[in-house]
Amino acid sequence: MQFTYFNPTRIHFGQGQIATITSEIPTDKKVLVIYGGGSIKRNGVYDQVVSALAEHQWQEFSGVEANPTKETLDKAVAIVKHDDIDFILAVGGGSVIDGSKYVAAAAHYDGDGWDILTKKHDVVTAVPLGAILTLPATGSESNAGAVITKKETADKLAFHAKVVQPRFAVMDPDVMKTLPERQLINGIVDAWVHTCEQYITMPTNAMVQDGYAETLLRTLKQVGDQFAERDNDAWRANLMWAANQALNGLIGTGVPQDWATHMIGHELTALWHVDHGRSLAIVQPSLLRNQIEAKRAKLEQMGRNVFQLSAGEDLAERTIDAIEAFYHSLDVATQFADHGMSHEQAVDTVVKQLEHHGMTALGENNAITLTQSRQILQNALV
Ligand code: NZQ
Ligand code: ZN
């Protein structure tokens, strides 16, 4: 175990906390408020932002889509450059926050912002930003990552840069009241898979990381099991906090990480617009079965400590079945048929994109080559 850990995002958690942005953003800043398709106008979040920024100089940019595109975000980059914006406030889910990170970084770069995603440009400076989270799922509100799509070529790529991590994040569980069922479920699945990506690898005897990951998994399982009784403050707060903790860097410090499910899932979203969380449920069970020998010990540990399964030679197999059953209990599919092609064509298309994106040695052992990905996709797609 060897690491440096620093999470510089100040978190304001709880009801009424949106008002804290008044003092979080200096009044001498020119602020750009970035949001999505308008859900914040229908649930009172926008009004709370307007009243909190009453003494600030600010303007807005709306229309950031789910799975945010470079094409849309470049319009915001032009505004930031032209109007000398020096603070960005992202108000939305992972897409708006990720999109705002891209805008913050691209605005301090003279070339094409897509260079950030292809790693041609290394991000060392960005406009400072803060976030008001409206959908618990990605953890983007207090991490340094962002995932951006180039519509033109159906590329969905990630970048990480310390300077785009939000200075503060407001998490008021009340904002979740207007979330459609589908998005709440996406959030549970995404946070669950984030935890798995940092936990179902190989034993390293990192007791704190393992123990906390198991707490998060048990919490998410319980939240999912109580989905029908979700209309209460505790349910919302537990999901919001668990999703944040799953990807704020803590459980991944000093331990191996996988992320292959995410890399393959991103291709399904880029090609066929599968919701991010749902893309993961399609890939993960098949991937775990493909990698079962390398992951057997951790799957057994998860079976014992998360699902309370009994001992036995097939414990790892039963753990994967339990993960899959959890998704099915939320009405989330673990196979995908809606690609409009033959099975072989669909598998080929994803494999080609993985190759094109350099995703040829994925997972904690770099063992998921294109051959493995092809096998995983044979079962994940129908
Ligand atoms: O655009 P609006 O009108 O706001 O509607 C959104 C959107 O349609 C709606 N919504 C959000 N909050 C709402 C609400 N509707 C009603 N009430 C509210 N309070 O929900 C829809 C989906 O929003 P989106 O932001 O796309 O969802 P999510 O938070 O799941 O973000 C997904 C994106 O994050 C990326 C994904 O790849 C995907 O692009 N990820 C980012 C990560 C990171 N930065 O660390 C890690 C993740 O693994 C993930 O890859
Ligand atoms: Zn995710």
Short mmCIF file of C-alpha atoms and ligand atoms in Angstrom, two decimals:
data_model
loop_
_atom_site.label_atom_id
_atom_site.label_comp_id
_atom_site.label_asym_id
_atom_site.label_seq_id
_atom_site.Cartn_x
_atom_site.Cartn_y
_atom_site.Cartn_z
CA MET A 1 0.00 0.00 0.00
CA GLN A 2 1.62 3.21 -1.10
CA PHE A 3 -0.27 6.35 -2.06
CA THR A 4 -0.82 10.07 -1.75
CA TYR A 5 -4.42 10.95 -1.07
CA PHE A 6 -5.96 14.41 -1.21
CA ASN A 7 -9.59 15.23 -1.89
CA PRO A 8 -9.89 19.01 -2.04
CA THR A 9 -13.68 19.25 -2.68
CA ARG A 10 -15.57 20.87 0.18
CA ILE A 11 -18.89 19.08 0.54
CA HIS A 12 -22.10 20.76 1.72
CA PHE A 13 -24.50 17.91 2.37
CA GLY A 14 -28.15 18.17 3.37
CA GLN A 15 -31.35 20.06 2.89
CA GLY A 16 -31.10 23.78 2.17
CA GLN A 17 -27.38 23.67 1.38
CA ILE A 18 -27.69 25.26 -2.07
CA ALA A 19 -27.68 28.62 -0.28
CA THR A 20 -24.01 28.06 0.68
CA ILE A 21 -22.87 28.89 -2.85
CA THR A 22 -23.40 32.57 -2.00
CA SER A 23 -20.25 32.52 0.10
CA GLU A 24 -18.45 29.72 -1.79
CA ILE A 25 -18.13 31.78 -4.98
CA PRO A 26 -16.28 35.09 -4.51
CA THR A 27 -18.44 38.04 -5.57
CA ASP A 28 -15.72 39.46 -7.80
CA LYS A 29 -15.96 36.42 -10.12
CA LYS A 30 -17.82 36.35 -13.41
CA VAL A 31 -19.80 33.15 -13.18
CA LEU A 32 -21.15 30.85 -15.89
CA VAL A 33 -23.92 28.57 -14.62
CA ILE A 34 -24.02 25.42 -16.77
CA TYR A 35 -27.00 23.05 -16.76
CA GLY A 36 -28.77 20.42 -18.81
CA GLY A 37 -32.14 20.08 -20.48
CA GLY A 38 -34.16 21.99 -17.91
CA SER A 39 -35.00 19.61 -15.05
CA ILE A 40 -33.58 22.25 -12.67
CA LYS A 41 -36.24 24.69 -13.83
CA ARG A 42 -38.99 22.26 -12.88
CA ASN A 43 -37.80 21.30 -9.40
CA GLY A 44 -36.90 24.63 -7.84
CA VAL A 45 -33.11 24.16 -8.02
CA TYR A 46 -32.74 26.93 -10.61
CA ASP A 47 -34.71 29.35 -8.42
CA GLN A 48 -32.50 28.54 -5.43
CA VAL A 49 -29.39 29.21 -7.56
CA VAL A 50 -30.81 32.52 -8.76
CA SER A 51 -31.50 33.71 -5.23
CA ALA A 52 -28.10 32.51 -3.94
CA LEU A 53 -26.32 34.40 -6.74
CA ALA A 54 -28.29 37.62 -6.26
CA GLU A 55 -25.10 39.61 -5.52
CA HIS A 56 -23.00 37.91 -8.20
CA GLN A 57 -22.40 38.74 -11.82
CA TRP A 58 -23.49 35.63 -13.72
CA GLN A 59 -24.86 34.23 -16.95
CA GLU A 60 -26.00 30.79 -18.04
CA PHE A 61 -25.45 28.05 -20.60
CA SER A 62 -28.09 25.32 -20.91
CA GLY A 63 -28.65 22.28 -23.09
CA VAL A 64 -25.83 20.00 -21.98
CA GLU A 65 -27.18 16.60 -22.99
CA ALA A 66 -26.91 13.25 -21.19
CA ASN A 67 -23.53 11.83 -22.28
CA PRO A 68 -22.33 15.36 -23.02
CA THR A 69 -20.89 16.08 -26.44
CA LYS A 70 -17.88 18.11 -27.43
CA GLU A 71 -20.05 19.66 -30.13
CA THR A 72 -22.41 21.24 -27.56
CA LEU A 73 -19.75 22.03 -24.98
CA ASP A 74 -17.54 23.92 -27.42
CA LYS A 75 -20.27 26.57 -27.57
CA ALA A 76 -19.83 27.11 -23.82
CA VAL A 77 -16.04 27.19 -24.25
CA ALA A 78 -16.47 30.07 -26.71
CA ILE A 79 -18.63 31.96 -24.19
CA VAL A 80 -16.11 31.48 -21.37
CA LYS A 81 -13.31 32.77 -23.59
CA HIS A 82 -15.27 35.66 -25.08
CA ASP A 83 -16.86 36.89 -21.85
CA ASP A 84 -13.84 36.37 -19.57
CA ILE A 85 -15.70 33.97 -17.29
CA ASP A 86 -13.59 33.09 -14.27
CA PHE A 87 -15.85 30.69 -12.36
CA ILE A 88 -18.07 27.85 -13.57
CA LEU A 89 -21.01 26.51 -11.57
CA ALA A 90 -22.23 23.11 -12.81
CA VAL A 91 -25.82 22.33 -11.82
CA GLY A 92 -26.92 18.81 -12.74
CA GLY A 93 -25.93 15.17 -12.90
CA GLY A 94 -22.69 13.59 -14.03
CA SER A 95 -23.16 14.79 -17.59
CA VAL A 96 -23.41 18.46 -16.66
CA ILE A 97 -20.54 18.23 -14.18
CA ASP A 98 -18.31 16.29 -16.61
CA GLY A 99 -19.23 18.70 -19.40
CA SER A 100 -18.35 21.66 -17.17
CA LYS A 101 -14.95 20.10 -16.44
CA TYR A 102 -14.29 19.92 -20.18
CA VAL A 103 -15.39 23.54 -20.61
CA ALA A 104 -13.17 24.63 -17.71
CA ALA A 105 -10.12 22.92 -19.20
CA ALA A 106 -10.75 23.71 -22.88
CA ALA A 107 -11.26 27.40 -22.10
CA HIS A 108 -7.61 27.60 -21.00
CA TYR A 109 -6.38 25.97 -24.21
CA ASP A 110 -5.99 27.50 -27.64
CA GLY A 111 -6.36 24.31 -29.68
CA ASP A 112 -9.31 21.95 -30.22
CA GLY A 113 -10.70 20.81 -26.86
CA TRP A 114 -10.86 17.22 -28.12
CA ASP A 115 -7.04 17.15 -27.80
CA ILE A 116 -7.68 16.83 -24.05
CA LEU A 117 -9.48 13.51 -24.58
CA THR A 118 -6.88 12.14 -27.00
CA LYS A 119 -4.15 13.20 -24.52
CA LYS A 120 -2.52 15.45 -27.09
CA HIS A 121 -3.03 18.28 -24.61
CA ASP A 122 -2.13 17.79 -20.94
CA VAL A 123 -4.45 19.83 -18.71
CA VAL A 124 -2.50 21.86 -16.16
CA THR A 125 -4.75 24.90 -15.86
CA ALA A 126 -8.53 25.40 -15.92
CA VAL A 127 -11.26 27.81 -14.88
CA PRO A 128 -12.19 26.99 -11.25
CA LEU A 129 -15.53 25.25 -10.83
CA GLY A 130 -18.09 24.19 -8.26
CA ALA A 131 -21.00 21.77 -8.51
CA ILE A 132 -24.58 21.39 -7.37
CA LEU A 133 -25.41 17.70 -7.77
CA THR A 134 -28.93 16.73 -8.85
CA LEU A 135 -28.43 13.02 -9.61
CA PRO A 136 -26.38 10.74 -7.37
CA ALA A 137 -24.46 8.24 -9.51
CA THR A 138 -21.10 9.17 -10.93
CA GLY A 139 -19.19 10.78 -8.06
CA SER A 140 -18.11 13.43 -10.56
CA GLU A 141 -19.00 16.13 -8.00
CA SER A 142 -15.85 15.35 -5.99
CA ASN A 143 -13.46 13.66 -8.37
CA ALA A 144 -11.12 14.75 -11.14
CA GLY A 145 -12.56 12.68 -13.98
CA ALA A 146 -14.86 13.46 -16.91
CA VAL A 147 -16.24 11.45 -19.81
CA ILE A 148 -17.00 13.29 -23.06
CA THR A 149 -18.49 12.14 -26.36
CA LYS A 150 -17.56 13.26 -29.86
CA LYS A 151 -20.82 12.84 -31.68
CA GLU A 152 -19.30 13.05 -35.13
CA THR A 153 -17.29 9.85 -34.66
CA ALA A 154 -19.17 8.14 -31.77
CA ASP A 155 -16.09 8.32 -29.54
CA LYS A 156 -16.66 8.41 -25.77
CA LEU A 157 -13.43 9.05 -23.90
CA ALA A 158 -12.35 10.04 -20.39
CA PHE A 159 -9.81 12.47 -19.01
CA HIS A 160 -8.53 13.19 -15.52
CA ALA A 161 -7.00 16.42 -14.29
CA LYS A 162 -6.61 17.70 -10.74
CA VAL A 163 -7.43 21.26 -11.79
CA VAL A 164 -10.96 20.34 -12.94
CA GLN A 165 -11.99 18.76 -9.64
CA PRO A 166 -14.82 20.89 -8.19
CA ARG A 167 -13.77 23.28 -5.38
CA PHE A 168 -17.06 22.52 -3.65
CA ALA A 169 -20.04 20.23 -4.15
CA VAL A 170 -23.55 20.80 -2.85
CA MET A 171 -25.52 17.62 -2.20
CA ASP A 172 -29.07 18.26 -1.12
CA PRO A 173 -31.00 14.96 -1.23
CA ASP A 174 -34.27 16.88 -1.70
CA VAL A 175 -33.31 17.55 -5.33
CA MET A 176 -33.70 13.81 -5.98
CA LYS A 177 -37.47 14.01 -5.49
CA THR A 178 -38.04 14.78 -9.15
CA LEU A 179 -35.71 12.11 -10.50
CA PRO A 180 -37.46 9.59 -12.76
CA GLU A 181 -37.36 6.00 -11.50
CA ARG A 182 -35.07 5.09 -14.38
CA GLN A 183 -32.42 7.62 -13.36
CA LEU A 184 -32.54 6.61 -9.69
CA ILE A 185 -31.93 3.00 -10.72
CA ASN A 186 -29.12 4.05 -13.06
CA GLY A 187 -27.52 5.79 -10.10
CA ILE A 188 -27.68 2.72 -7.86
CA VAL A 189 -26.15 0.53 -10.57
CA ASP A 190 -23.42 3.03 -11.48
CA ALA A 191 -22.33 3.52 -7.86
CA TRP A 192 -22.42 -0.26 -7.33
CA VAL A 193 -20.18 -0.91 -10.34
CA HIS A 194 -17.78 1.90 -9.32
CA THR A 195 -17.30 0.09 -6.04
CA CYS A 196 -16.86 -3.26 -7.80
CA GLU A 197 -14.26 -1.82 -10.21
CA GLN A 198 -12.06 -0.96 -7.22
CA TYR A 199 -12.84 -4.09 -5.19
CA ILE A 200 -13.33 -7.19 -7.35
CA THR A 201 -9.70 -7.53 -8.38
CA MET A 202 -7.20 -9.55 -6.32
CA PRO A 203 -6.61 -9.85 -2.58
CA THR A 204 -4.13 -7.28 -1.28
CA ASN A 205 -4.99 -7.39 2.41
CA ALA A 206 -6.03 -3.72 2.30
CA MET A 207 -8.50 -4.15 5.13
CA VAL A 208 -9.77 -0.56 5.27
CA GLN A 209 -10.43 -0.25 1.53
CA ASP A 210 -12.06 -3.70 1.37
CA GLY A 211 -14.15 -3.11 4.47
CA TYR A 212 -15.42 0.27 3.32
CA ALA A 213 -16.13 -1.04 -0.18
CA GLU A 214 -18.20 -3.83 1.38
CA THR A 215 -20.10 -1.29 3.50
CA LEU A 216 -20.91 0.70 0.37
CA LEU A 217 -22.01 -2.43 -1.50
CA ARG A 218 -24.26 -3.54 1.39
CA THR A 219 -25.71 -0.02 1.57
CA LEU A 220 -26.43 0.09 -2.16
CA LYS A 221 -27.93 -3.40 -2.04
CA GLN A 222 -30.22 -2.33 0.81
CA VAL A 223 -31.17 0.90 -0.96
CA GLY A 224 -32.00 -1.18 -4.06
CA ASP A 225 -33.98 -3.73 -2.04
CA GLN A 226 -35.98 -0.87 -0.50
CA PHE A 227 -36.69 0.75 -3.84
CA ALA A 228 -40.45 0.47 -3.40
CA GLU A 229 -40.25 2.39 -0.08
CA ARG A 230 -37.86 5.04 -1.43
CA ASP A 231 -39.89 8.17 -0.73
CA ASN A 232 -38.14 9.21 2.47
CA ASP A 233 -35.23 11.43 3.54
CA ALA A 234 -33.02 8.62 4.82
CA TRP A 235 -33.28 6.59 1.60
CA ARG A 236 -32.34 9.60 -0.51
CA ALA A 237 -29.48 10.68 1.76
CA ASN A 238 -28.02 7.17 1.94
CA LEU A 239 -28.01 6.77 -1.84
CA MET A 240 -26.55 10.23 -2.40
CA TRP A 241 -23.73 9.77 0.09
CA ALA A 242 -22.95 6.19 -0.96
CA ALA A 243 -22.70 7.17 -4.64
CA ASN A 244 -20.33 9.98 -3.73
CA GLN A 245 -18.12 7.81 -1.53
CA ALA A 246 -17.95 5.10 -4.19
CA LEU A 247 -15.96 7.33 -6.52
CA ASN A 248 -14.22 10.03 -4.52
CA GLY A 249 -10.93 8.17 -4.69
CA LEU A 250 -10.85 6.76 -1.17
CA ILE A 251 -11.64 3.06 -1.70
CA GLY A 252 -9.31 2.97 -4.71
CA THR A 253 -6.22 4.28 -2.91
CA GLY A 254 -3.32 1.87 -2.88
CA VAL A 255 -5.27 -1.05 -4.40
CA PRO A 256 -5.50 -2.48 -7.92
CA GLN A 257 -8.40 -1.22 -10.03
CA ASP A 258 -10.21 -2.80 -12.95
CA TRP A 259 -12.43 -0.37 -14.99
CA ALA A 260 -12.80 -2.76 -17.95
CA THR A 261 -16.59 -2.87 -17.51
CA HIS A 262 -16.64 0.91 -17.86
CA MET A 263 -14.39 1.01 -20.93
CA ILE A 264 -16.52 -1.58 -22.77
CA GLY A 265 -19.75 0.00 -21.50
CA HIS A 266 -18.73 3.42 -22.84
CA GLU A 267 -18.62 1.91 -26.35
CA LEU A 268 -22.24 0.67 -26.00
CA THR A 269 -23.31 4.17 -24.97
CA ALA A 270 -21.40 5.87 -27.78
CA LEU A 271 -22.77 3.47 -30.42
CA TRP A 272 -26.33 2.89 -29.24
CA HIS A 273 -27.05 5.53 -26.56
CA VAL A 274 -27.46 2.95 -23.81
CA ASP A 275 -27.74 4.80 -20.44
CA HIS A 276 -24.35 4.70 -18.70
CA GLY A 277 -25.51 2.65 -15.68
CA ARG A 278 -27.35 0.17 -17.88
CA SER A 279 -24.32 -0.32 -20.13
CA LEU A 280 -22.41 -1.51 -17.06
CA ALA A 281 -25.06 -4.07 -16.07
CA ILE A 282 -24.90 -5.47 -19.60
CA VAL A 283 -21.13 -5.92 -19.57
CA GLN A 284 -20.24 -6.75 -15.97
CA PRO A 285 -21.75 -10.22 -15.35
CA SER A 286 -20.28 -11.54 -18.59
CA LEU A 287 -16.92 -9.92 -17.82
CA LEU A 288 -16.81 -11.40 -14.33
CA ARG A 289 -17.56 -14.88 -15.70
CA ASN A 290 -14.80 -14.42 -18.27
CA GLN A 291 -12.29 -13.33 -15.60
CA ILE A 292 -13.51 -15.62 -12.83
CA GLU A 293 -10.19 -17.37 -12.14
CA ALA A 294 -8.25 -14.13 -11.66
CA LYS A 295 -11.05 -12.68 -9.53
CA ARG A 296 -12.13 -15.81 -7.66
CA ALA A 297 -10.77 -14.85 -4.24
CA LYS A 298 -12.39 -11.40 -4.22
CA LEU A 299 -15.66 -12.74 -5.59
CA GLU A 300 -15.72 -15.26 -2.74
CA GLN A 301 -15.02 -12.49 -0.23
CA MET A 302 -17.87 -10.42 -1.72
CA GLY A 303 -20.18 -13.43 -1.62
CA ARG A 304 -19.47 -13.91 2.09
CA ASN A 305 -19.38 -10.28 3.23
CA VAL A 306 -21.94 -8.59 0.97
CA PHE A 307 -24.45 -11.30 0.05
CA GLN A 308 -23.94 -13.55 3.11
CA LEU A 309 -23.63 -16.62 0.88
CA SER A 310 -22.57 -19.95 2.32
CA ALA A 311 -19.13 -21.45 1.68
CA GLY A 312 -18.59 -23.85 -1.18
CA GLU A 313 -16.49 -24.50 -4.26
CA ASP A 314 -18.86 -22.54 -6.46
CA LEU A 315 -19.06 -19.47 -4.21
CA ALA A 316 -17.56 -17.16 -6.84
CA GLU A 317 -20.04 -18.40 -9.46
CA ARG A 318 -22.94 -17.85 -7.01
CA THR A 319 -21.67 -14.34 -6.24
CA ILE A 320 -21.83 -13.38 -9.91
CA ASP A 321 -25.34 -14.86 -10.08
CA ALA A 322 -26.29 -12.74 -7.04
CA ILE A 323 -24.94 -9.57 -8.69
CA GLU A 324 -26.94 -10.37 -11.81
CA ALA A 325 -30.06 -11.12 -9.75
CA PHE A 326 -29.66 -7.74 -8.02
CA TYR A 327 -29.78 -5.97 -11.41
CA HIS A 328 -32.79 -8.03 -12.47
CA SER A 329 -34.56 -7.16 -9.20
CA LEU A 330 -34.27 -3.50 -10.30
CA ASP A 331 -35.57 -4.41 -13.74
CA VAL A 332 -32.17 -3.72 -15.30
CA ALA A 333 -31.25 -5.95 -18.24
CA THR A 334 -27.93 -7.80 -18.31
CA GLN A 335 -27.96 -8.39 -22.06
CA PHE A 336 -28.48 -5.99 -24.95
CA ALA A 337 -30.39 -6.73 -28.14
CA ASP A 338 -31.39 -3.32 -29.42
CA HIS A 339 -28.39 -2.68 -31.68
CA GLY A 340 -30.25 -3.16 -34.94
CA MET A 341 -27.60 -5.48 -36.40
CA SER A 342 -26.83 -9.17 -36.44
CA HIS A 343 -25.20 -10.50 -33.28
CA GLU A 344 -21.84 -11.01 -35.04
CA GLN A 345 -21.94 -7.55 -36.60
CA ALA A 346 -22.69 -5.93 -33.24
CA VAL A 347 -19.83 -7.76 -31.51
CA ASP A 348 -17.46 -6.83 -34.35
CA THR A 349 -18.51 -3.19 -34.21
CA VAL A 350 -17.75 -2.87 -30.49
CA VAL A 351 -14.44 -4.73 -30.79
CA LYS A 352 -13.39 -2.43 -33.62
CA GLN A 353 -14.17 0.65 -31.53
CA LEU A 354 -12.23 -0.76 -28.57
CA GLU A 355 -9.25 -1.31 -30.85
CA HIS A 356 -9.59 2.18 -32.30
CA HIS A 357 -9.56 3.63 -28.77
CA GLY A 358 -6.52 1.62 -27.67
CA MET A 359 -8.59 -0.47 -25.22
CA THR A 360 -6.60 -3.61 -25.97
CA ALA A 361 -5.28 -4.61 -22.52
CA LEU A 362 -7.95 -3.79 -19.94
CA GLY A 363 -8.46 -4.74 -16.31
CA GLU A 364 -6.21 -4.95 -13.25
CA ASN A 365 -3.99 -7.53 -14.97
CA ASN A 366 -4.15 -6.00 -18.46
CA ALA A 367 -5.56 -9.42 -19.33
CA ILE A 368 -8.67 -8.30 -21.20
CA THR A 369 -7.35 -8.19 -24.72
CA LEU A 370 -9.58 -7.84 -27.76
CA THR A 371 -9.95 -11.64 -27.74
CA GLN A 372 -11.34 -11.54 -24.19
CA SER A 373 -13.53 -8.53 -24.98
CA ARG A 374 -14.95 -10.42 -27.94
CA GLN A 375 -15.85 -13.36 -25.68
CA ILE A 376 -17.40 -11.01 -23.11
CA LEU A 377 -19.48 -9.33 -25.80
CA GLN A 378 -20.62 -12.67 -27.27
CA ASN A 379 -22.60 -13.16 -24.05
CA ALA A 380 -23.42 -9.53 -23.25
CA LEU A 381 -25.03 -8.87 -26.62
CA VAL A 382 -27.80 -10.99 -28.10
O1 NZQ B 1 -30.61 17.47 -18.48
P1 NZQ B 1 -31.63 17.52 -17.41
O2 NZQ B 1 -32.88 18.18 -17.82
O3 NZQ B 1 -31.08 18.05 -16.12
O4 NZQ B 1 -32.09 15.98 -17.15
C1 NZQ B 1 -31.22 14.98 -16.66
C2 NZQ B 1 -30.86 13.94 -17.70
O5 NZQ B 1 -31.85 13.83 -18.68
C3 NZQ B 1 -31.97 14.18 -15.63
N1 NZQ B 1 -31.89 14.74 -14.27
C4 NZQ B 1 -30.78 15.04 -13.57
N2 NZQ B 1 -31.12 15.47 -12.33
C5 NZQ B 1 -32.48 15.46 -12.27
C6 NZQ B 1 -32.97 15.00 -13.52
N3 NZQ B 1 -34.30 14.88 -13.77
C7 NZQ B 1 -35.15 15.21 -12.77
N4 NZQ B 1 -34.75 15.63 -11.55
C8 NZQ B 1 -33.41 15.77 -11.26
N5 NZQ B 1 -33.02 16.14 -10.03
O6 NZQ B 1 -31.34 12.91 -15.65
C9 NZQ B 1 -30.86 12.62 -16.96
C10 NZQ B 1 -29.51 11.97 -16.88
O7 NZQ B 1 -28.55 12.85 -16.36
P2 NZQ B 1 -26.99 12.53 -16.48
O8 NZQ B 1 -26.24 13.67 -15.89
O9 NZQ B 1 -26.65 12.13 -17.87
O10 NZQ B 1 -26.81 11.22 -15.58
P3 NZQ B 1 -25.61 10.69 -14.74
O11 NZQ B 1 -25.42 11.48 -13.51
O12 NZQ B 1 -25.86 9.25 -14.62
O13 NZQ B 1 -24.30 10.95 -15.64
C11 NZQ B 1 -23.91 10.08 -16.66
C12 NZQ B 1 -22.64 10.59 -17.32
O14 NZQ B 1 -21.53 10.57 -16.41
C13 NZQ B 1 -20.44 9.82 -16.96
C14 NZQ B 1 -21.15 8.84 -17.85
O15 NZQ B 1 -20.29 8.26 -18.79
C15 NZQ B 1 -22.23 9.68 -18.48
O16 NZQ B 1 -21.72 10.44 -19.55
N6 NZQ B 1 -19.59 9.28 -15.89
C16 NZQ B 1 -18.78 10.12 -15.22
C17 NZQ B 1 -17.89 9.70 -14.25
C18 NZQ B 1 -17.00 10.62 -13.53
N7 NZQ B 1 -16.91 11.88 -13.93
O17 NZQ B 1 -16.32 10.25 -12.59
C19 NZQ B 1 -17.78 8.29 -13.89
C20 NZQ B 1 -18.91 7.46 -14.39
O18 NZQ B 1 -18.46 6.14 -14.46
C21 NZQ B 1 -19.47 7.86 -15.69
O19 NZQ B 1 -18.71 7.32 -16.76
ZN ZN B 2 -19.85 4.79 -14.02
#
